[in-house]
Coordinates of C-alpha atoms in Angstrom, one line a residue:
Chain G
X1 CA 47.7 100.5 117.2
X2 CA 49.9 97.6 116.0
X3 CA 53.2 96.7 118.6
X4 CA 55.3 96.4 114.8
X5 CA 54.5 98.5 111.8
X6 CA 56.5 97.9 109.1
X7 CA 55.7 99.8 105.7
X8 CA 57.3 99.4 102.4
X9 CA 60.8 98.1 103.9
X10 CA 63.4 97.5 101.2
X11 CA 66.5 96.4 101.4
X12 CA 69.3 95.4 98.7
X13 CA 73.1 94.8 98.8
X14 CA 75.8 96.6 96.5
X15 CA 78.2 93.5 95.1
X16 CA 81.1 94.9 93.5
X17 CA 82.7 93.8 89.6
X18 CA 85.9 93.3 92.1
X19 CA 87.0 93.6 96.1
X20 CA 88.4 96.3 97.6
X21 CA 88.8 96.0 101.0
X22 CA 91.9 97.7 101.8
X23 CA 93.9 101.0 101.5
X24 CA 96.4 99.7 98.9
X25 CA 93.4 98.4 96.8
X26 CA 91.9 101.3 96.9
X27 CA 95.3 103.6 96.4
X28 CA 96.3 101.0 93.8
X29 CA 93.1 100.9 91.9
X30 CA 91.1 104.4 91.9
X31 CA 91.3 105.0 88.3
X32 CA 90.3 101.5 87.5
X33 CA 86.1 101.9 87.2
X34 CA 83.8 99.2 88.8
X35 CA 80.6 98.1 88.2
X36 CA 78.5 97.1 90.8
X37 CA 75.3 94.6 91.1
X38 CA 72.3 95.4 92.9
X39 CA 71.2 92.8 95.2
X40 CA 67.0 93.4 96.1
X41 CA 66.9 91.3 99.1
X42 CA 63.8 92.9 100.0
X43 CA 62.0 94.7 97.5
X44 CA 58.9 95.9 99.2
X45 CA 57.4 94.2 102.6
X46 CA 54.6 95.8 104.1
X47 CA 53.5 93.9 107.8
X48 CA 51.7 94.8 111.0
X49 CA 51.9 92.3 114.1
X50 CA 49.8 93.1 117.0
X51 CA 50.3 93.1 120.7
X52 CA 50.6 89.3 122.2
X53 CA 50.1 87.7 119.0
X54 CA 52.8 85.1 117.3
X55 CA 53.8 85.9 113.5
X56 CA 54.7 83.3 111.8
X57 CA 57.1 83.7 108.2
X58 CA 58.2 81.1 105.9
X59 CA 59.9 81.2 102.6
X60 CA 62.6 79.7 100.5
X61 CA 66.3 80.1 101.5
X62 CA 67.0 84.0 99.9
X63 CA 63.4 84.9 100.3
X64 CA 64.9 87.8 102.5
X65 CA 63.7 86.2 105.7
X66 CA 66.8 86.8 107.4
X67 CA 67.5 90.4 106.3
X68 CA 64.0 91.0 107.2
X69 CA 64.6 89.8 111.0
X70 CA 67.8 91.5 111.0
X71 CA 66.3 95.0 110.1
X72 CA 63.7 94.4 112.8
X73 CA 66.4 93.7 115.0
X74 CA 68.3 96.6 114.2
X75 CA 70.9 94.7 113.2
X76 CA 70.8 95.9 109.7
X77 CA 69.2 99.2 108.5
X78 CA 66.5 99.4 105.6
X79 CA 67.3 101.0 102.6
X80 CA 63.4 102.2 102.4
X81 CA 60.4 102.4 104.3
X82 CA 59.2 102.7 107.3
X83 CA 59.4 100.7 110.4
X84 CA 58.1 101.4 114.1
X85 CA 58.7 98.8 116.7
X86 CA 56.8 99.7 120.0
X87 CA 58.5 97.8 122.7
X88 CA 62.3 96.3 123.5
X89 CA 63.1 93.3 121.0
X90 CA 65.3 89.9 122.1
X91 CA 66.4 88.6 118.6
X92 CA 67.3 84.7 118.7
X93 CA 69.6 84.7 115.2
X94 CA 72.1 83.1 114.1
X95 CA 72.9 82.4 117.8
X96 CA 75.2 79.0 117.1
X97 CA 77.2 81.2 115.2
X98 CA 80.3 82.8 116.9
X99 CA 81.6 82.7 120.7
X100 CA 85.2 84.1 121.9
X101 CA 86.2 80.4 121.5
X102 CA 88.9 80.9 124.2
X103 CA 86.3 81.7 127.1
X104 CA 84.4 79.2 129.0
X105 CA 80.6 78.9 129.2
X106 CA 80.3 80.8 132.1
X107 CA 82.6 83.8 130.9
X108 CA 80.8 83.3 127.6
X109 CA 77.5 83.4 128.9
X110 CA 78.2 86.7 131.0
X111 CA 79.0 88.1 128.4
X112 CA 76.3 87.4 125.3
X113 CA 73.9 88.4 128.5
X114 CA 75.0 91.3 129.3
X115 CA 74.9 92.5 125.3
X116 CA 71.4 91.1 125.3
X117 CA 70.5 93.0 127.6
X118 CA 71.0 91.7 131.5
X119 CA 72.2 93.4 134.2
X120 CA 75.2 91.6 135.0
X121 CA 73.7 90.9 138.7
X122 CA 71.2 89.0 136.4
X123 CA 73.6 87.2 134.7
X124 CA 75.8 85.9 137.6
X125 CA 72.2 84.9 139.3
X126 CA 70.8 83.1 136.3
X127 CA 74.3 81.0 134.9
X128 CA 73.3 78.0 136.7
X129 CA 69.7 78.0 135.4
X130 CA 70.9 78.5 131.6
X131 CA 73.5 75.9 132.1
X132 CA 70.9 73.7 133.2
X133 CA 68.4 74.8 130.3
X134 CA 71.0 73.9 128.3
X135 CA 72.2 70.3 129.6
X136 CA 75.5 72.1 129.9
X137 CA 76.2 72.0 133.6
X138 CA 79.1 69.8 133.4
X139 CA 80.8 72.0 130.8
X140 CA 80.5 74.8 132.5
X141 CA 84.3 75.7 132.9
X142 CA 85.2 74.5 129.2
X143 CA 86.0 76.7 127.0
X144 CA 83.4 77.0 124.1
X145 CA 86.4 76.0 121.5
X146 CA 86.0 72.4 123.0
X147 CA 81.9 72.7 122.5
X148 CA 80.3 71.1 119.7
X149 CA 78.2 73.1 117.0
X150 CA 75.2 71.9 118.6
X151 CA 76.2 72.7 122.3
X152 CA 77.0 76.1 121.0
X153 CA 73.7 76.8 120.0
X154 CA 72.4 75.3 122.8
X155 CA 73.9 77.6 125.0
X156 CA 73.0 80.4 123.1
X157 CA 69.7 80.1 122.7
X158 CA 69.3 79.1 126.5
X159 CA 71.0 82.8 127.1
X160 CA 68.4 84.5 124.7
X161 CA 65.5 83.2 126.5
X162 CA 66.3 84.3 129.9
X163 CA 66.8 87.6 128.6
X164 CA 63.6 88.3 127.0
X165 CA 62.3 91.6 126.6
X166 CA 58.6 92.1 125.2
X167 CA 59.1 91.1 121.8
X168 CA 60.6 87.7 120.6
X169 CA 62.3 87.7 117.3
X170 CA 63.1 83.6 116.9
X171 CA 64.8 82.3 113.8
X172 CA 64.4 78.5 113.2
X173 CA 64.4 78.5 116.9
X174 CA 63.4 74.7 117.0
X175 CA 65.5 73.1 114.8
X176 CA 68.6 73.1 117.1
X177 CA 70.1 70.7 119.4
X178 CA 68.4 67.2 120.3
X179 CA 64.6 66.3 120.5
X180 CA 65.1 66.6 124.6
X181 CA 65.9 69.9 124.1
X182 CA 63.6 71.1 121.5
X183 CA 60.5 70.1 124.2
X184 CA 62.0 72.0 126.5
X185 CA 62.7 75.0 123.9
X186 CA 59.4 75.0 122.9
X187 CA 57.8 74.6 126.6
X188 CA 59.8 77.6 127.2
X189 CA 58.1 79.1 123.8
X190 CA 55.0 78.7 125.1
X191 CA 55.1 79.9 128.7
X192 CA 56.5 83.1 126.8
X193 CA 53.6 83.2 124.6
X194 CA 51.0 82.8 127.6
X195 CA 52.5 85.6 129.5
X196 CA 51.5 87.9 126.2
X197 CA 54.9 88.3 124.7
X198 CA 54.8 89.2 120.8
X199 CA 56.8 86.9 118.5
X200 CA 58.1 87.0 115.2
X201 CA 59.2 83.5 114.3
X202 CA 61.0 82.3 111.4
X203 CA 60.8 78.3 110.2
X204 CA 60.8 76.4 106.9
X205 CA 59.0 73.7 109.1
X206 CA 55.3 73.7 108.4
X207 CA 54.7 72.1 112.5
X208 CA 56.2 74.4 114.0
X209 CA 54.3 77.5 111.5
X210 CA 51.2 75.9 112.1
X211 CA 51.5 75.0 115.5
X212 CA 52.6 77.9 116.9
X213 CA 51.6 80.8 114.4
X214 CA 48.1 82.4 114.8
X215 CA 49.4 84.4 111.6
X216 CA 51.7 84.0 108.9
X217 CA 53.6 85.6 106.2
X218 CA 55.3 84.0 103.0
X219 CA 57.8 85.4 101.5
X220 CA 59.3 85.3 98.0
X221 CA 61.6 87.2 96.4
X222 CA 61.8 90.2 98.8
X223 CA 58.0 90.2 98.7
X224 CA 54.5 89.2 101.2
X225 CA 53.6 86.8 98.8
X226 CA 50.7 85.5 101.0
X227 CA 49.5 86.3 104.3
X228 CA 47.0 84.1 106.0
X229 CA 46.6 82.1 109.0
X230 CA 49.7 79.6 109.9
X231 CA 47.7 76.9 108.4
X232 CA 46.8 78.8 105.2
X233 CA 50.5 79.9 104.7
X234 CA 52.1 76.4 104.8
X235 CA 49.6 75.1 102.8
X236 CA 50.6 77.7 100.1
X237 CA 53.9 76.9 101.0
X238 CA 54.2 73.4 100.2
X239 CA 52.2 74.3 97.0
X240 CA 54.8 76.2 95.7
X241 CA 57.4 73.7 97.0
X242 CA 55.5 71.5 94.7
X243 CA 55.4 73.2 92.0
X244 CA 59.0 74.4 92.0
X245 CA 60.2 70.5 92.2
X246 CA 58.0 69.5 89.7
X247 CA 58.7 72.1 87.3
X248 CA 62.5 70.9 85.9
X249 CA 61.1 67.8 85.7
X250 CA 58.5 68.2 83.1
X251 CA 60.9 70.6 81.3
Chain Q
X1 CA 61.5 105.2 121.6
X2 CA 64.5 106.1 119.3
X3 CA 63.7 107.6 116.0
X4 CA 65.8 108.3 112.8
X5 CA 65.7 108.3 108.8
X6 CA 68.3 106.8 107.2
X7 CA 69.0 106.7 103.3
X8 CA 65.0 106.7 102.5
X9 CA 64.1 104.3 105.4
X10 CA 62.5 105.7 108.8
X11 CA 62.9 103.4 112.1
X12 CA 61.3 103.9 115.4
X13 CA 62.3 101.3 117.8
X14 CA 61.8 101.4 121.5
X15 CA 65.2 101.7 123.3
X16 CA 66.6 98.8 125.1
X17 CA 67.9 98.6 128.3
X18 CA 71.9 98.0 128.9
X19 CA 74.0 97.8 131.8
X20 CA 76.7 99.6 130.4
X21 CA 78.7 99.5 133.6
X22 CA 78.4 96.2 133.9
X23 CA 79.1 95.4 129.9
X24 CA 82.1 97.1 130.3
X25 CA 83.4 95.4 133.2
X26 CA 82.0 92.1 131.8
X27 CA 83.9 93.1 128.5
X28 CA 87.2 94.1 130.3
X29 CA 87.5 91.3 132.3
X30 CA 87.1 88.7 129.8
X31 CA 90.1 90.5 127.6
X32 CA 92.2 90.4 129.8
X33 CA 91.2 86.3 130.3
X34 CA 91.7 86.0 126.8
X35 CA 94.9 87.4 126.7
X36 CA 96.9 86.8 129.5
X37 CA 95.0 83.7 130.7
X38 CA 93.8 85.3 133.4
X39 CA 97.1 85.3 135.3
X40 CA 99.3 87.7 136.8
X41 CA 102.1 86.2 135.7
X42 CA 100.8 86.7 132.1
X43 CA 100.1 90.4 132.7
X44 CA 103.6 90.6 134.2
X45 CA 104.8 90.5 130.2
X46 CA 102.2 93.8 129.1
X47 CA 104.8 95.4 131.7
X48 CA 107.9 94.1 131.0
X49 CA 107.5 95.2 127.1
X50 CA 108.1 98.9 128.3
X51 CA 110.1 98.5 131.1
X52 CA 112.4 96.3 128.9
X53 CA 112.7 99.1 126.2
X54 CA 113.2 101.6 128.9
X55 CA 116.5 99.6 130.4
X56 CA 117.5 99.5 126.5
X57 CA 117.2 103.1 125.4
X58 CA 118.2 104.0 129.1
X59 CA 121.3 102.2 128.8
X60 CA 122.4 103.9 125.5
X61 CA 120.6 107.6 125.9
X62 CA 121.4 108.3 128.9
X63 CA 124.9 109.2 128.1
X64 CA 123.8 111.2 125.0
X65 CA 121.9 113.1 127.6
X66 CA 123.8 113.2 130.4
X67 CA 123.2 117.0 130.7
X68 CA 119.6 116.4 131.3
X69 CA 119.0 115.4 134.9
X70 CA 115.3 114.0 135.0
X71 CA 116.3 112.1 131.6
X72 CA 115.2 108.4 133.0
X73 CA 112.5 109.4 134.5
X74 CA 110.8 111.7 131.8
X75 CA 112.2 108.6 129.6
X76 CA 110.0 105.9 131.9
X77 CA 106.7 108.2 131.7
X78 CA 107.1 109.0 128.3
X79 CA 107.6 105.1 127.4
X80 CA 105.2 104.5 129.4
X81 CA 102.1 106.9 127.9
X82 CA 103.0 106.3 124.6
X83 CA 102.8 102.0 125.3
X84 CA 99.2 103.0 126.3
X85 CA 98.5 105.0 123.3
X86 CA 99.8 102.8 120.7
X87 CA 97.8 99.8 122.5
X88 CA 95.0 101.4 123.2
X89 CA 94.5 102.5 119.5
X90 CA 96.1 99.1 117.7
X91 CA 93.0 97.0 119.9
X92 CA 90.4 100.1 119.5
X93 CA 91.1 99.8 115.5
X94 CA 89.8 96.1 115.2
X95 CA 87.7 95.8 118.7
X96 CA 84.3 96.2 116.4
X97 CA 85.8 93.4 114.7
X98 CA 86.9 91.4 116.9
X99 CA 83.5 91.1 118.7
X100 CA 81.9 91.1 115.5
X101 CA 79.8 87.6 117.0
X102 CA 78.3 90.2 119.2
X103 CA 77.1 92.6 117.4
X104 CA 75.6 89.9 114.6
X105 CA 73.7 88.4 117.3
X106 CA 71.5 91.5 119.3
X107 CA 71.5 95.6 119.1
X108 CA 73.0 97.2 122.0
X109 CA 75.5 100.4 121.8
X110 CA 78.4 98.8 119.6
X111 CA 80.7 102.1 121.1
X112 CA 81.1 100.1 124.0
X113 CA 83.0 97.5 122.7
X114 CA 85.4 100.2 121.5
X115 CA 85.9 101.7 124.9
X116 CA 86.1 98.4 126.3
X117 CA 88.9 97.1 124.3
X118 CA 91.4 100.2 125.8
X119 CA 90.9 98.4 129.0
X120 CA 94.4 96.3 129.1
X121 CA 96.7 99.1 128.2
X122 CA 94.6 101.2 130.9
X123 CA 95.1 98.7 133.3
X124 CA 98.9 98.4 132.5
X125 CA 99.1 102.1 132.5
X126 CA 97.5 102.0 135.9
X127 CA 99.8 100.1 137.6
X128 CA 102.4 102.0 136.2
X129 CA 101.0 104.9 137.5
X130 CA 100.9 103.6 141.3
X131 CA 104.7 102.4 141.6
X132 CA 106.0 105.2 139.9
X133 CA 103.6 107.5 142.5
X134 CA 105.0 105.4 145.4
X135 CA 108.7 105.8 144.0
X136 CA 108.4 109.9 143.6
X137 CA 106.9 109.8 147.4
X138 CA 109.6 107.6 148.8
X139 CA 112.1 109.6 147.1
X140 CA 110.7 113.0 148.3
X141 CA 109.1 113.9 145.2
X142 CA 105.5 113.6 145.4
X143 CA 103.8 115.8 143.5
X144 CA 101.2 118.5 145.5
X145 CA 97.4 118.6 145.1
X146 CA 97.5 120.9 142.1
X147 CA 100.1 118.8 139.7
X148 CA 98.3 115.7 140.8
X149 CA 94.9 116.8 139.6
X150 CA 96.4 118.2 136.6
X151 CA 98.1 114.7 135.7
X152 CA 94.4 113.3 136.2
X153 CA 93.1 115.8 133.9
X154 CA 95.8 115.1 131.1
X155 CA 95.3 111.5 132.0
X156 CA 91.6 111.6 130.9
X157 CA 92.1 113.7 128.1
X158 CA 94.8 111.0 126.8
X159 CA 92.0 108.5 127.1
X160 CA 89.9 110.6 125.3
X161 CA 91.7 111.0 122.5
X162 CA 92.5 107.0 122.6
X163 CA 88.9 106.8 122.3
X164 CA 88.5 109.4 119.3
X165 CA 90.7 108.0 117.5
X166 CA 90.0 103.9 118.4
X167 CA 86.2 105.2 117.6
X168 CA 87.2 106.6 113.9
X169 CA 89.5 103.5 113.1
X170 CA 87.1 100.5 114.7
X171 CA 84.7 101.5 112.0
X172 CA 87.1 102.1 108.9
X173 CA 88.7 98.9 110.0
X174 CA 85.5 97.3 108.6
X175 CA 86.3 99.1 105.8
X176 CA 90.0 99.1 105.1
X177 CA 91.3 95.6 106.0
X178 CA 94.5 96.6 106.2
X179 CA 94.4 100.2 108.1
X180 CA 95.6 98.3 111.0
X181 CA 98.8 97.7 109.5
X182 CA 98.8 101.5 108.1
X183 CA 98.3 102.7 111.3
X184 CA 101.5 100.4 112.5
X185 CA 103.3 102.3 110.4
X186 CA 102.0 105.6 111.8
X187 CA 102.6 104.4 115.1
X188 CA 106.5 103.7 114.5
X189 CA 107.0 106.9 113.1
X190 CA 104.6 108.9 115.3
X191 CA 107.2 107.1 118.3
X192 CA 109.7 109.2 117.4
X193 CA 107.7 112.5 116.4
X194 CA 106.9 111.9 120.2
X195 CA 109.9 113.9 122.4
X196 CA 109.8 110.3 123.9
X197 CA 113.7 109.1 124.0
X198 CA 114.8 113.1 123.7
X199 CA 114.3 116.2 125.1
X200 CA 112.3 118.7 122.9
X201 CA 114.4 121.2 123.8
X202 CA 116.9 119.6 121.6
X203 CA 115.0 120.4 118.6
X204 CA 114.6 124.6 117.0
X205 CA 111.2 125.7 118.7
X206 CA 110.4 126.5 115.3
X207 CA 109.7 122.7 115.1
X208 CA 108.1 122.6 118.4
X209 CA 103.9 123.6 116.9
X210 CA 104.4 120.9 114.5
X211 CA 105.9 118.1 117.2
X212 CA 102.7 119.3 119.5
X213 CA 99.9 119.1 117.1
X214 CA 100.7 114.9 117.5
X215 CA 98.7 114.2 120.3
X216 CA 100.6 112.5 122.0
X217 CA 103.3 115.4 122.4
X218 CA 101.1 117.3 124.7
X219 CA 100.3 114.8 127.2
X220 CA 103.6 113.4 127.9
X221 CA 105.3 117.3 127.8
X222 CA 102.3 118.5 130.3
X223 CA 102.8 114.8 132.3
X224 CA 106.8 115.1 132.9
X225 CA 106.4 118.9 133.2
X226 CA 103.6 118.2 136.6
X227 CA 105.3 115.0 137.7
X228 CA 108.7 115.3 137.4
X229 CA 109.7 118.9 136.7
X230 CA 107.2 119.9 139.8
X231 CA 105.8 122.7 136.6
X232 CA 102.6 123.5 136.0
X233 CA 101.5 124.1 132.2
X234 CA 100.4 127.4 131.8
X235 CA 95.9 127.6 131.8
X236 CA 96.0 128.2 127.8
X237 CA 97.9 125.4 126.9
X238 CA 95.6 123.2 129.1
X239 CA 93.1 124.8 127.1
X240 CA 94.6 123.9 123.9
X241 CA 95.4 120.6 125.6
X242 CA 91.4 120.5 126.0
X243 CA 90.3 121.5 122.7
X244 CA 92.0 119.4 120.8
X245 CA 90.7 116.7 123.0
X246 CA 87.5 117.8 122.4
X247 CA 88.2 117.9 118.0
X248 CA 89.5 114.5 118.2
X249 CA 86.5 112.9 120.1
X250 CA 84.2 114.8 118.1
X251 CA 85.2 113.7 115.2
X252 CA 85.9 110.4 116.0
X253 CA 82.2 109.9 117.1
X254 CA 80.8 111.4 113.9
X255 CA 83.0 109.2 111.6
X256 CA 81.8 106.3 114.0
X257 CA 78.3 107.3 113.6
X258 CA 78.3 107.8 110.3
X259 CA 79.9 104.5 109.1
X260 CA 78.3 102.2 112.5
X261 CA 74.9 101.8 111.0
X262 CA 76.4 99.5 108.3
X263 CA 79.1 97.5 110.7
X264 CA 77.3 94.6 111.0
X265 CA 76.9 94.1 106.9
X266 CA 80.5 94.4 106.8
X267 CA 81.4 92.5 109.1

């Protein structure tokens, strides 16, 4: 039996003709009808990845890649389908996004850990060996509003990998932070994926899809457009890359 | 392995480990860093705010109730509970949001961050709660074994309503941008539907149903009556004390897991 089954998911979002985001907008305006758009993020994706093996997707930005790791995630919820995950899932998204700015690394680090799923024991013991994953060390008591974009990330993805659970869920894991730290992000990959762990990875880069992929998927417009191995599926990537940059031009 | 349908969609996913314990204090903690710069002398201000209103409304109501001979002190635990309440709930309302970086980022039980965030106004309360103990047993007024346990009792069910009703809000927040100013409002108007700076007894106890079904009414009353008055509330208005306790929280965890699902997208 597969580790992730996922069936049919959909997913779409509701934009509204106008906002309403607060009582007196929606005291002031509840006679007034709107119209909404329907959004099909995900129209119908239909997946299995086994145990210990590394899935690979690619697509164009709005393909739905990153609804698609979010639902995994449980970040976001399907609108249909099915989906069974069979083991705990560490999610790597959108991790240079967002700190309490006001907090230094440590605090910070304490505290992403514990949501990710450390004991906090854990996550006193293992600050100085994410600093140091991170080439933070010397930053340690400055707060993150003082860090650059990149050191942000930095620091976040060095807290996702020390708290990894069974399944990795990685979204353009490598293309964050220096080429010093990339090697040692994607050292770190691979001890993870010799140990057995199961790994959903999101890239648009076709190295790190056919480096690291056994499998991949390609998405477009909410759908598996092709499924092959990582090799297969970039090469069908930059196809349609191709095609799409060469299309305006003869028009 | 956690199951569930939602709109159309089925998920199984396999539970994930969370030291809640240690979230919480992780989560406390670092409020109160962020907002009094981890000093004492920045936490001294969360106290001052109500012990400078109580020198205020002491200094003019106090002669206005001169009659009433535990007025100051009913006046300082009243001030007191209600500073709690109204912080509690004003933080609870946007604490999904304010973490909203959190709960983008990884799955863990986002009702945390709402208990977590009444941590500062517990922690004032607290030390409130320990000099004003010391002061009623160096004046010869400590309360026995029986009042003391019921003061815990009402204690917890205060924070269980906080929680209810920070539980309901934190989600509609996401919603209703601007429910945190509505419930300012409610908040300056429920501090005087509160027998806070007067006596109930002042009022026709026709009024009295109406003043108690504000939750707040209860706790202080039942507080003052074990503390100060050395009375204990009778067992059925405990009981009533308890069940609607028990309304609030259960409806403030339905509303919050009715609407949580979808936080994150509205974040």
């Amino acid at each position: 039996m597969a580790l992730i089954e996922a069936r049919s998911l959909a997913k779409s979002f509701r934009i509204p003709s106008d906002r309403r985001e607060t009582v007196r907008e929606h005291l002031f305006n509840a006679f007034r009808p709107r119209t909404f758009e329907r959004l099909d993020v995900l129209r119908s994706v239909t997946f299995d990845v086994q145990q210990g093996e590394t899935l690979g997707i690619m697509g164009r930005n709005g393909s739905g890649k990153s609804t698609l790791l979010k639902i995994l995630c449980g970040i976001y919820r399907a609108d249909r389908g099915s989906l069974r995950v069979g083991a705990p899932i560490t999610p790597i998204l959108e991790l240079g996004l967002g700190w309490n700015p006001e907090l230094d690394g440590i605090d910070n680090i304490l505290l992403l850990g514990t949501a990710m799923g450390l004991r906090l024991r854990e996550a006193k013991d293992a600050v100085d060996e994410i600093l140091a994953f991170a080439g933070l060390d010397r930053f340690a008591n400055v707060p993150l509003k003082h860090y650059s974009s990149g050191m942000a990330s930095r620091l976040a993805y060095s807290v996702a990998f020390k708290t990894v659970r069974e399944v990795l869920v990685l979204d353009e894991i490598f293309a964050v932070g220096d080429a010093e730290f990339r090697e040692r992000c994607e050292a770190r990959y691979r001890e993870l994926s010799a140990k057995g762990h199961t790994i959903v990875l999101v890239s648009h880069d076709p190295r790190v899809i056919s480096t690291f992929c056994s499998r991949a998927l390609l998405l477009d417009e909410g759908r598996v457009a092709f499924e092959g191995r990582g090799t297969d599926v970039v090469g069908e990537y930059s196809r349609r890359a191709l095609t799409a940059s060469a299309g305006p031009a003869r028009a | 392995m956690a199951g569930g349908t939602l709109m159309g969609a089925s998920l199984t996913t396999a539970s994930a480990r969370v030291d809640v314990a240690g979230m919480l204090w992780t989560l406390a903690r670092t409020d109160f860093k962020t907002r009094y710069h981890g000093t004492v002398g920045g936490f001294i201000w969360a106290l001052l705010k109500p012990a400078l209103m109580f020198v205020v409304l002491m200094s003019v109501f106090s002669f206005i109730f001169a009659s009433s001979p535990n007025y100051r002190l009913n006046l300082i635990v009243g001030l007191f509970l209600w500073d709690f309440f109204a912080e509690a709930t004003k933080t609870g309302l946007t604490s999904l949001h304010a973490k909203g970086y959190l709960l983008a980022k990884t799955r863990f039980p986002s009702w945390i961050l709402v208990v977590a965030s009444a941590s500062n106004a517990l922690l004032t309360l607290a030390v409130f709660l320990a000099t004003f103990l010391a002061y009623l047993v160096l004046a010869g007024r400590a309360p026995g074994a029986a009042a003391g346990a019921l003061a815990l009792f009402y204690l917890l069910m205060f924070f269980a309503i906080t929680v209810g009703i920070s539980l309901a809000g934190s989600v509609l927040f996401l919603r209703y941008r601007d429910l945190n100013q509505v419930w300012d409002v409610a908040i300056q108007a429920g501090f005087f539907v509160a027998p806070i700076i007067y006596p109930l007894e002042i009022l026709p106890e026709r009024f009295h149903f109406w003043l108690y079904l504000w939750p707040p009414t209860p706790v202080i009353q039942f507080c003052r009556a074990v503390l100060v008055d050395g009375v204990l509330p009778t067992a059925r208005a405990n009981l009533l004390l308890a069940g609607m306790t028990a309304v609030i929280l259960a409806v403030g965890v339905l509303v919050f897991r009715g609407q949580v699902a979808d936080a994150t997208e509205k974040l």
